mmCIF file of C-alpha atoms in Angstrom:
data_model
loop_
_atom_site.group_PDB
_atom_site.id
_atom_site.type_symbol
_atom_site.label_atom_id
_atom_site.label_comp_id
_atom_site.label_asym_id
_atom_site.label_seq_id
_atom_site.Cartn_x
_atom_site.Cartn_y
_atom_site.Cartn_z
ATOM 1 C CA MET A 261 -15.427 -4.521 57.998
ATOM 2 C CA THR A 262 -19.097 -6.672 57.794
ATOM 3 C CA LYS A 263 -18.890 -10.562 56.615
ATOM 4 C CA SER A 264 -20.984 -9.834 53.837
ATOM 5 C CA LEU A 265 -17.878 -7.547 52.868
ATOM 6 C CA ILE A 266 -14.853 -10.061 53.125
ATOM 7 C CA ALA A 267 -17.294 -12.953 51.645
ATOM 8 C CA ALA A 268 -17.503 -10.561 49.032
ATOM 9 C CA GLY A 269 -13.393 -9.832 48.660
ATOM 10 C CA LEU A 270 -12.975 -13.336 48.822
ATOM 11 C CA LEU A 271 -15.395 -14.118 45.820
ATOM 12 C CA SER A 272 -13.811 -11.373 44.094
ATOM 13 C CA ALA A 273 -10.031 -12.746 44.862
ATOM 14 C CA LEU A 274 -11.000 -16.350 43.585
ATOM 15 C CA ALA A 275 -12.383 -14.515 40.162
ATOM 16 C CA THR A 276 -9.182 -12.882 39.554
ATOM 17 C CA SER A 277 -7.308 -15.434 40.056
ATOM 18 C CA ALA A 278 -9.190 -18.270 37.836
ATOM 19 C CA ILE A 279 -9.465 -15.492 35.054
ATOM 20 C CA ALA A 280 -5.664 -15.671 35.180
ATOM 21 C CA HIS A 281 -5.752 -19.030 33.798
ATOM 22 C CA SER A 282 -5.115 -19.454 31.019
ATOM 23 C CA THR A 283 -8.405 -21.934 30.160
ATOM 24 C CA LEU A 284 -11.188 -23.542 27.704
ATOM 25 C CA GLU A 285 -13.608 -21.695 26.357
ATOM 26 C CA GLN A 286 -15.163 -25.184 25.899
ATOM 27 C CA ALA A 287 -16.149 -27.089 29.516
ATOM 28 C CA GLU A 288 -17.268 -30.106 28.238
ATOM 29 C CA VAL A 289 -17.887 -32.091 24.575
ATOM 30 C CA ALA A 290 -19.544 -35.319 23.708
ATOM 31 C CA ALA A 291 -17.672 -38.478 23.038
ATOM 32 C CA GLY A 292 -17.833 -38.914 18.725
ATOM 33 C CA THR A 293 -18.042 -34.734 18.350
ATOM 34 C CA THR A 294 -15.614 -33.064 15.623
ATOM 35 C CA THR A 295 -15.312 -28.767 17.974
ATOM 36 C CA LYS A 296 -13.518 -26.440 18.299
ATOM 37 C CA ILE A 297 -10.906 -26.313 20.952
ATOM 38 C CA THR A 298 -10.457 -22.650 22.350
ATOM 39 C CA LEU A 299 -7.121 -21.818 24.274
ATOM 40 C CA ARG A 300 -7.950 -18.529 25.970
ATOM 41 C CA VAL A 301 -4.454 -16.052 27.250
ATOM 42 C CA PRO A 302 -5.626 -13.128 29.259
ATOM 43 C CA HIS A 303 -2.536 -11.870 30.220
ATOM 44 C CA GLY A 304 1.637 -12.225 28.922
ATOM 45 C CA CYS A 305 4.528 -13.467 31.844
ATOM 46 C CA ASP A 306 4.754 -11.124 34.728
ATOM 47 C CA GLY A 307 4.452 -8.212 32.270
ATOM 48 C CA GLN A 308 5.865 -8.885 29.617
ATOM 49 C CA ALA A 309 4.550 -9.497 25.909
ATOM 50 C CA THR A 310 3.554 -13.308 24.931
ATOM 51 C CA HIS A 311 5.723 -14.268 21.422
ATOM 52 C CA THR A 312 4.878 -18.285 21.711
ATOM 53 C CA VAL A 313 1.659 -20.134 22.443
ATOM 54 C CA GLU A 314 2.049 -23.833 22.570
ATOM 55 C CA LEU A 315 -0.986 -26.789 22.707
ATOM 56 C CA ARG A 316 -0.343 -29.692 23.392
ATOM 57 C CA LEU A 317 -3.491 -32.181 22.227
ATOM 58 C CA PRO A 318 -4.303 -35.353 24.644
ATOM 59 C CA ASP A 319 -5.475 -38.812 23.673
ATOM 60 C CA GLY A 320 -8.312 -39.117 22.664
ATOM 61 C CA PHE A 321 -8.636 -35.657 20.299
ATOM 62 C CA TYR A 322 -7.684 -36.064 16.916
ATOM 63 C CA ALA A 323 -7.957 -35.407 13.422
ATOM 64 C CA ALA A 324 -6.463 -32.086 14.770
ATOM 65 C CA LYS A 325 -6.503 -29.148 12.086
ATOM 66 C CA PRO A 326 -5.164 -25.825 13.799
ATOM 67 C CA MET A 327 -6.851 -21.995 12.962
ATOM 68 C CA PRO A 328 -4.090 -20.211 11.600
ATOM 69 C CA LYS A 329 -4.003 -16.252 13.207
ATOM 70 C CA ALA A 330 -3.142 -12.994 10.989
ATOM 71 C CA GLY A 331 1.098 -12.128 12.474
ATOM 72 C CA TRP A 332 1.073 -16.045 13.909
ATOM 73 C CA THR A 333 3.580 -18.125 12.200
ATOM 74 C CA LEU A 334 1.331 -21.243 12.711
ATOM 75 C CA GLU A 335 3.498 -25.041 13.129
ATOM 76 C CA THR A 336 2.231 -28.693 13.975
ATOM 77 C CA GLU A 337 3.962 -31.175 15.492
ATOM 78 C CA THR A 338 2.279 -35.323 14.188
ATOM 79 C CA ALA A 339 3.136 -38.475 15.947
ATOM 80 C CA GLU A 340 1.204 -41.714 16.240
ATOM 81 C CA TYR A 341 -1.774 -41.949 18.251
ATOM 82 C CA ALA A 342 -1.737 -43.688 21.140
ATOM 83 C CA THR A 343 -4.579 -46.150 20.107
ATOM 84 C CA PRO A 344 -5.708 -45.886 16.510
ATOM 85 C CA TYR A 345 -9.029 -44.107 15.073
ATOM 86 C CA GLU A 346 -11.100 -45.429 12.190
ATOM 87 C CA MET A 347 -12.456 -42.711 9.925
ATOM 88 C CA HIS A 348 -14.217 -43.211 6.742
ATOM 89 C CA GLY A 349 -12.925 -46.995 7.009
ATOM 90 C CA HIS A 350 -9.306 -46.460 7.511
ATOM 91 C CA ALA A 351 -7.384 -46.783 10.385
ATOM 92 C CA MET A 352 -5.475 -43.598 11.460
ATOM 93 C CA THR A 353 -2.898 -44.379 13.229
ATOM 94 C CA GLU A 354 -1.368 -40.396 13.948
ATOM 95 C CA GLY A 355 -2.127 -36.519 13.607
ATOM 96 C CA VAL A 356 -1.262 -33.401 14.518
ATOM 97 C CA GLN A 357 -0.245 -33.796 18.678
ATOM 98 C CA LYS A 358 1.076 -30.194 18.813
ATOM 99 C CA VAL A 359 0.285 -26.831 17.493
ATOM 100 C CA THR A 360 2.874 -23.982 18.176
ATOM 101 C CA TRP A 361 1.648 -20.351 17.236
ATOM 102 C CA SER A 362 4.596 -18.281 16.828
ATOM 103 C CA GLY A 363 6.123 -14.381 16.209
ATOM 104 C CA GLY A 364 3.555 -12.864 17.499
ATOM 105 C CA ASN A 365 2.743 -9.865 20.305
ATOM 106 C CA LEU A 366 0.017 -10.882 23.086
ATOM 107 C CA GLU A 367 1.027 -7.379 25.061
ATOM 108 C CA ASP A 368 0.522 -8.088 29.165
ATOM 109 C CA GLY A 369 -2.707 -6.306 29.068
ATOM 110 C CA TRP A 370 -4.515 -7.293 25.851
ATOM 111 C CA TYR A 371 -6.418 -10.744 25.421
ATOM 112 C CA ASP A 372 -6.215 -13.560 22.316
ATOM 113 C CA GLU A 373 -7.565 -16.712 21.868
ATOM 114 C CA PHE A 374 -5.979 -19.621 20.046
ATOM 115 C CA THR A 375 -8.305 -22.399 18.036
ATOM 116 C CA VAL A 376 -7.837 -26.007 16.772
ATOM 117 C CA ARG A 377 -10.509 -27.858 15.257
ATOM 118 C CA GLY A 378 -10.656 -31.813 16.174
ATOM 119 C CA THR A 379 -13.275 -34.951 17.246
ATOM 120 C CA VAL A 380 -13.176 -36.813 20.216
ATOM 121 C CA GLY A 381 -12.843 -40.558 19.910
ATOM 122 C CA ARG A 382 -16.125 -42.424 20.374
ATOM 123 C CA ASP A 383 -15.025 -44.718 22.628
ATOM 124 C CA VAL A 384 -14.084 -42.266 25.250
ATOM 125 C CA ALA A 385 -15.299 -43.199 28.710
ATOM 126 C CA PRO A 386 -18.260 -40.409 29.775
ATOM 127 C CA ASP A 387 -16.324 -38.103 32.733
ATOM 128 C CA THR A 388 -13.272 -38.519 31.305
ATOM 129 C CA VAL A 389 -11.009 -35.013 31.460
ATOM 130 C CA LEU A 390 -8.974 -34.610 28.724
ATOM 131 C CA TYR A 391 -6.240 -31.624 29.380
ATOM 132 C CA PHE A 392 -4.857 -29.403 27.314
ATOM 133 C CA PRO A 393 -0.884 -28.363 28.567
ATOM 134 C CA ALA A 394 -0.599 -24.321 27.542
ATOM 135 C CA VAL A 395 2.794 -22.354 27.727
ATOM 136 C CA GLN A 396 3.405 -18.849 26.891
ATOM 137 C CA ILE A 397 6.609 -17.724 25.517
ATOM 138 C CA CYS A 398 7.868 -14.057 26.854
ATOM 139 C CA ALA A 399 11.462 -12.539 26.059
ATOM 140 C CA ASP A 400 12.130 -13.591 29.389
ATOM 141 C CA GLY A 401 10.134 -16.231 30.672
ATOM 142 C CA THR A 402 7.742 -18.110 30.311
ATOM 143 C CA ALA A 403 3.981 -18.629 31.603
ATOM 144 C CA ASP A 404 3.080 -22.601 31.655
ATOM 145 C CA TRP A 405 0.092 -24.102 32.129
ATOM 146 C CA THR A 406 0.606 -27.922 32.627
ATOM 147 C CA ASP A 407 -0.443 -29.128 35.415
ATOM 148 C CA THR A 408 -2.541 -32.127 34.835
ATOM 149 C CA SER A 409 -2.739 -33.523 38.071
ATOM 150 C CA GLY A 410 -6.529 -31.910 38.366
ATOM 151 C CA SER A 411 -5.823 -30.238 41.597
ATOM 152 C CA HIS A 412 -6.708 -27.354 42.605
ATOM 153 C CA ASP A 413 -4.230 -25.642 44.849
ATOM 154 C CA VAL A 414 -1.824 -25.816 41.971
ATOM 155 C CA PRO A 415 -0.741 -21.960 40.218
ATOM 156 C CA ASN A 416 -0.033 -23.906 36.535
ATOM 157 C CA PRO A 417 -3.368 -26.170 36.317
ATOM 158 C CA ALA A 418 -3.420 -27.202 32.128
ATOM 159 C CA PRO A 419 -6.413 -26.167 30.070
ATOM 160 C CA LYS A 420 -9.333 -28.942 30.514
ATOM 161 C CA LEU A 421 -12.516 -30.334 29.554
ATOM 162 C CA THR A 422 -14.888 -33.048 30.288
ATOM 163 C CA VAL A 423 -16.342 -35.444 28.124
ATOM 164 C CA THR A 424 -19.593 -36.193 28.002
ATOM 165 C CA ALA A 425 -21.972 -39.621 26.774
ATOM 166 C CA ALA A 426 -21.624 -39.752 23.229
ATOM 167 C CA GLU A 427 -24.499 -38.145 21.451
ATOM 168 C CA MET A 428 -26.341 -41.048 20.255
ATOM 169 C CA HIS A 429 -29.408 -41.338 22.871
ATOM 170 C CA ALA A 430 -32.544 -39.142 23.337
ATOM 171 C CA GLY A 431 -36.350 -39.470 24.308
ATOM 172 C CA HIS A 432 -37.293 -40.618 26.961
ATOM 173 C CA ASP A 433 -39.314 -43.985 26.528
ATOM 174 C CA HIS A 434 -37.473 -44.833 23.042
ATOM 175 C CA GLY A 435 -33.672 -44.976 23.434
ATOM 176 C CA GLY A 436 -31.318 -45.435 20.103
ATOM 177 C CA HIS A 437 -28.076 -46.944 20.800
ATOM 178 C CA GLY A 438 -25.079 -48.362 18.403
ATOM 179 C CA ASP A 439 -25.886 -52.162 17.074
ATOM 180 C CA LYS A 440 -21.760 -51.878 16.072
ATOM 181 C CA ALA A 441 -19.812 -48.772 13.739
ATOM 182 C CA GLY A 442 -22.415 -46.314 11.510
ATOM 183 C CA GLU A 443 -25.497 -48.496 12.714
ATOM 184 C CA PHE A 444 -27.894 -47.099 15.357
ATOM 185 C CA THR A 445 -31.265 -48.739 16.727
ATOM 186 C CA LEU A 446 -34.266 -46.820 17.932
ATOM 187 C CA GLY A 447 -37.078 -49.431 18.417
ATOM 188 C CA ASP A 448 -37.928 -50.761 16.010
ATOM 189 C CA LEU A 449 -36.167 -48.793 13.129
ATOM 190 C CA THR A 450 -32.199 -49.339 12.460
ATOM 191 C CA LEU A 451 -30.503 -46.692 10.957
ATOM 192 C CA SER A 452 -27.029 -47.313 8.931
ATOM 193 C CA GLY A 453 -24.479 -45.748 5.952
ATOM 194 C CA GLY A 454 -25.088 -42.057 7.543
ATOM 195 C CA PHE A 455 -23.009 -39.150 5.503
ATOM 196 C CA SER A 456 -23.289 -35.994 4.279
ATOM 197 C CA ARG A 457 -20.545 -33.933 1.863
ATOM 198 C CA ALA A 458 -18.337 -31.455 1.853
ATOM 199 C CA THR A 459 -19.029 -28.275 0.752
ATOM 200 C CA LEU A 460 -17.752 -24.607 -0.980
ATOM 201 C CA PRO A 461 -16.998 -21.940 1.298
ATOM 202 C CA ASN A 462 -19.922 -19.856 1.458
ATOM 203 C CA ALA A 463 -22.544 -22.092 0.566
ATOM 204 C CA PRO A 464 -25.438 -22.115 2.333
ATOM 205 C CA VAL A 465 -27.305 -26.042 2.135
ATOM 206 C CA ALA A 466 -25.874 -29.101 2.109
ATOM 207 C CA GLY A 467 -27.150 -32.598 2.371
ATOM 208 C CA GLY A 468 -27.596 -35.472 4.534
ATOM 209 C CA PHE A 469 -28.112 -39.343 3.413
ATOM 210 C CA MET A 470 -28.439 -42.205 5.461
ATOM 211 C CA THR A 471 -30.623 -45.605 4.861
ATOM 212 C CA ILE A 472 -33.574 -46.692 7.179
ATOM 213 C CA VAL A 473 -34.867 -49.896 7.855
ATOM 214 C CA ASN A 474 -38.622 -50.736 9.719
ATOM 215 C CA ASN A 475 -38.078 -53.666 10.720
ATOM 216 C CA GLY A 476 -41.720 -53.532 13.310
ATOM 217 C CA ASP A 477 -45.326 -54.642 12.139
ATOM 218 C CA SER A 478 -46.094 -50.775 11.940
ATOM 219 C CA ASP A 479 -45.738 -48.174 9.678
ATOM 220 C CA ASP A 480 -43.701 -44.906 11.061
ATOM 221 C CA ARG A 481 -43.209 -41.406 9.880
ATOM 222 C CA LEU A 482 -39.735 -39.218 9.721
ATOM 223 C CA VAL A 483 -41.757 -35.876 11.174
ATOM 224 C CA ALA A 484 -38.571 -33.572 11.924
ATOM 225 C CA ALA A 485 -34.839 -33.292 11.503
ATOM 226 C CA SER A 486 -32.815 -30.688 13.366
ATOM 227 C CA SER A 487 -29.117 -30.194 13.963
ATOM 228 C CA PRO A 488 -26.594 -27.623 15.176
ATOM 229 C CA ALA A 489 -24.865 -26.636 11.968
ATOM 230 C CA SER A 490 -27.650 -25.301 10.680
ATOM 231 C CA GLY A 491 -29.838 -22.382 10.672
ATOM 232 C CA ARG A 492 -33.208 -24.840 9.900
ATOM 233 C CA THR A 493 -33.413 -27.976 8.894
ATOM 234 C CA GLU A 494 -35.758 -30.126 6.617
ATOM 235 C CA ILE A 495 -36.721 -33.301 4.784
ATOM 236 C CA HIS A 496 -36.673 -32.746 1.759
ATOM 237 C CA GLU A 497 -37.280 -35.376 -2.242
ATOM 238 C CA MET A 498 -35.582 -34.954 -5.121
ATOM 239 C CA LYS A 499 -37.293 -36.276 -8.244
ATOM 240 C CA MET A 500 -37.740 -35.914 -12.229
ATOM 241 C CA GLU A 501 -40.725 -34.007 -13.433
ATOM 242 C CA ASN A 502 -40.988 -33.411 -17.249
ATOM 243 C CA ASP A 503 -37.421 -34.108 -17.612
ATOM 244 C CA VAL A 504 -36.505 -31.321 -14.864
ATOM 245 C CA MET A 505 -35.185 -32.462 -11.604
ATOM 246 C CA LYS A 506 -37.484 -30.768 -8.693
ATOM 247 C CA MET A 507 -36.571 -30.183 -5.265
ATOM 248 C CA ARG A 508 -39.490 -29.852 -2.812
ATOM 249 C CA GLU A 509 -39.607 -30.183 1.720
ATOM 250 C CA LEU A 510 -41.216 -32.944 3.002
ATOM 251 C CA ALA A 511 -43.780 -31.250 4.610
ATOM 252 C CA ASP A 512 -45.858 -34.154 6.252
ATOM 253 C CA GLY A 513 -42.284 -36.070 6.956
ATOM 254 C CA LEU A 514 -41.562 -39.111 5.090
ATOM 255 C CA PRO A 515 -43.385 -42.774 5.853
ATOM 256 C CA ILE A 516 -41.553 -45.342 6.639
ATOM 257 C CA PRO A 517 -43.326 -48.374 6.039
ATOM 258 C CA ALA A 518 -43.451 -51.618 7.996
ATOM 259 C CA GLY A 519 -41.123 -54.260 6.699
ATOM 260 C CA ALA A 520 -39.929 -51.166 4.262
ATOM 261 C CA THR A 521 -36.321 -50.069 3.711
ATOM 262 C CA VAL A 522 -36.003 -46.257 3.020
ATOM 263 C CA LYS A 523 -33.032 -44.899 1.521
ATOM 264 C CA LEU A 524 -31.940 -41.393 1.659
ATOM 265 C CA GLN A 525 -29.359 -40.614 -0.787
ATOM 266 C CA PRO A 526 -28.320 -38.297 -3.193
ATOM 267 C CA GLY A 527 -31.213 -37.530 -6.045
ATOM 268 C CA GLY A 528 -33.996 -38.939 -3.750
ATOM 269 C CA TYR A 529 -35.075 -38.667 -0.109
ATOM 270 C CA HIS A 530 -32.835 -36.327 2.114
ATOM 271 C CA ILE A 531 -32.024 -34.274 4.997
ATOM 272 C CA MET A 532 -31.308 -31.028 3.576
ATOM 273 C CA PHE A 533 -29.450 -28.528 5.795
ATOM 274 C CA MET A 534 -30.142 -25.055 5.398
ATOM 275 C CA GLN A 535 -28.886 -21.951 5.960
ATOM 276 C CA ILE A 536 -24.766 -23.880 7.427
ATOM 277 C CA GLU A 537 -22.592 -21.470 9.286
ATOM 278 C CA GLU A 538 -19.592 -22.810 8.489
ATOM 279 C CA PRO A 539 -18.330 -25.321 5.444
ATOM 280 C CA PHE A 540 -19.068 -29.137 6.111
ATOM 281 C CA VAL A 541 -15.168 -30.340 5.950
ATOM 282 C CA GLU A 542 -14.093 -33.912 4.121
ATOM 283 C CA GLY A 543 -12.743 -35.923 7.246
ATOM 284 C CA GLU A 544 -15.177 -34.475 9.555
ATOM 285 C CA THR A 545 -18.792 -35.034 10.884
ATOM 286 C CA VAL A 546 -22.197 -33.484 11.459
ATOM 287 C CA ASN A 547 -25.016 -34.569 14.345
ATOM 288 C CA ALA A 548 -28.519 -35.006 12.745
ATOM 289 C CA THR A 549 -31.314 -35.492 15.076
ATOM 290 C CA LEU A 550 -34.228 -37.338 13.130
ATOM 291 C CA THR A 551 -37.689 -37.751 15.192
ATOM 292 C CA PHE A 552 -39.557 -39.860 13.982
ATOM 293 C CA GLU A 553 -43.107 -40.249 14.478
ATOM 294 C CA LYS A 554 -43.740 -43.530 16.901
ATOM 295 C CA ALA A 555 -39.845 -44.166 17.426
ATOM 296 C CA GLY A 556 -38.987 -41.228 18.802
ATOM 297 C CA GLU A 557 -35.263 -39.392 18.482
ATOM 298 C CA VAL A 558 -32.304 -39.996 17.351
ATOM 299 C CA THR A 559 -28.970 -37.865 17.180
ATOM 300 C CA VAL A 560 -26.736 -39.774 14.500
ATOM 301 C CA PRO A 561 -23.273 -38.317 12.997
ATOM 302 C CA LEU A 562 -22.533 -38.344 9.678
ATOM 303 C CA ALA A 563 -19.611 -38.892 8.276
ATOM 304 C CA ILE A 564 -18.538 -36.362 5.757
ATOM 305 C CA GLY A 565 -16.762 -37.402 2.865
ATOM 306 C CA ALA A 566 -16.225 -35.564 -0.649
ATOM 307 C CA PRO A 567 -18.223 -33.379 -3.137
ATOM 308 C CA ASN A 568 -19.035 -35.779 -5.306
ATOM 309 C CA ALA A 569 -19.842 -38.988 -2.400
ATOM 310 C CA ARG A 570 -22.881 -41.667 -3.107
ATOM 311 C CA GLY A 571 -21.731 -43.105 0.192
ATOM 312 C CA ALA A 572 -19.377 -43.708 2.689
ATOM 313 C CA GLY A 573 -15.941 -43.748 0.387
ATOM 314 C CA HIS A 574 -17.848 -43.356 -3.111
ATOM 315 C CA GLY A 575 -18.182 -40.597 -5.673
ATOM 316 C CA ASP A 576 -20.948 -39.867 -7.355
ATOM 317 C CA HIS A 577 -19.952 -37.991 -11.512
ATOM 318 C CA SER A 578 -23.112 -37.592 -12.250
ATOM 319 C CA GLY A 579 -24.551 -33.627 -12.978
ATOM 320 C CA HIS A 580 -26.862 -31.465 -11.362
ATOM 321 C CA SER A 581 -28.402 -29.236 -14.198
ATOM 322 C CA GLY A 582 -31.795 -29.077 -14.694
ATOM 323 C CA MET A 583 -32.905 -28.689 -10.662
ATOM 324 C CA ALA A 584 -35.415 -26.439 -9.819
ATOM 325 C CA LYS A 585 -37.541 -25.938 -6.399
ATOM 326 C CA GLU A 586 -40.574 -25.611 -6.236
#
C-alpha cells in the first residue's frame, strides 16, 4: 500500500470520527450578536433511535428562544444568570439555560438539527470558547457530548463556538468604537440611540433609526447602508407633500452638515431594510453597516423595540395612512 493511500485512509477515518460527533453548525459569532445556534445530530445511541435531546446554554449566551420541532415536545429550564445582562435599559437577571426536545424518533441512520436563537453578550472577550453540552437519550442508553475541556482526545467533546470581536469596528483608516452603551464614535461623528421596530410575519420591510452628530468642522454624508438581515438596504426620507406622506430613496445619500445633529426617526429620515428574510423580533438586535463619505464605515447594533416604538422604550401611536412611495 502506498503512502498516499495510507494518508488518504487516515484522513477518511478522521473525517468519519468528526462527523460522528454532535456539533454546532456555527463555528464562531461576534460578541453582541443575536444569532441562531444549531445543534447537528448525525446518529442515535449505538444503533438505537434518539427520543430526547438536551442542550445546555453557557454563560455569555442570553435571551434564548428555542425553535419548536414538529413531533417533539419542547421544554425549557430557567435559572439566574451568573452575570445580569442589560437589554433596552432593563437588567435581565434570569433566562433559559436548558432546552429539551423529547418524544421524537431520530433513527440511528438519520440526521436532524435542533435550533436555539439567542444573543452573545457584548462583553464576552474575543477568542472565548462557548460550550453547549448536549445529550441524546435513547431507549437503553445515551450519547453525551458534554466534555468542555477543549481536548481533542476525548470521545465526547461538547459542541462549541468561538466568540469574535463585537462588530462595531470597520474601515481601514477610520475606526469606530463605542464610548458608552448604545453610542459609537466614527471620526468626527457620534452615533447613538439606534433602534428598529418589530415586524409582522412575512412583512418585507423594516426601518432603522438613530441620531448622528457631526462634531467636526467639515460636512459629511451617509452614502450607503447594508445589513445581513435584508436583501437590500437603502437610505430613505418620509415627508408630507400635498397632505400625503411620501417616501423616497435618497439616491445621493443623507447630508450630515458640520456641527449639526441629524435624526433618523419614524416619519422622517431612516434606514430601510428591504427583502427581509425573517421577522424582526422585539428584544433582539439587528446590525446595520453605515458608510460615510469621509468618516468611513461602522457597524451599529439596533435594538428592536415594539412595532410602534419611537425610540428605546417609547411607543408611537400615530397613524400611517396616506403614505405613498414616489
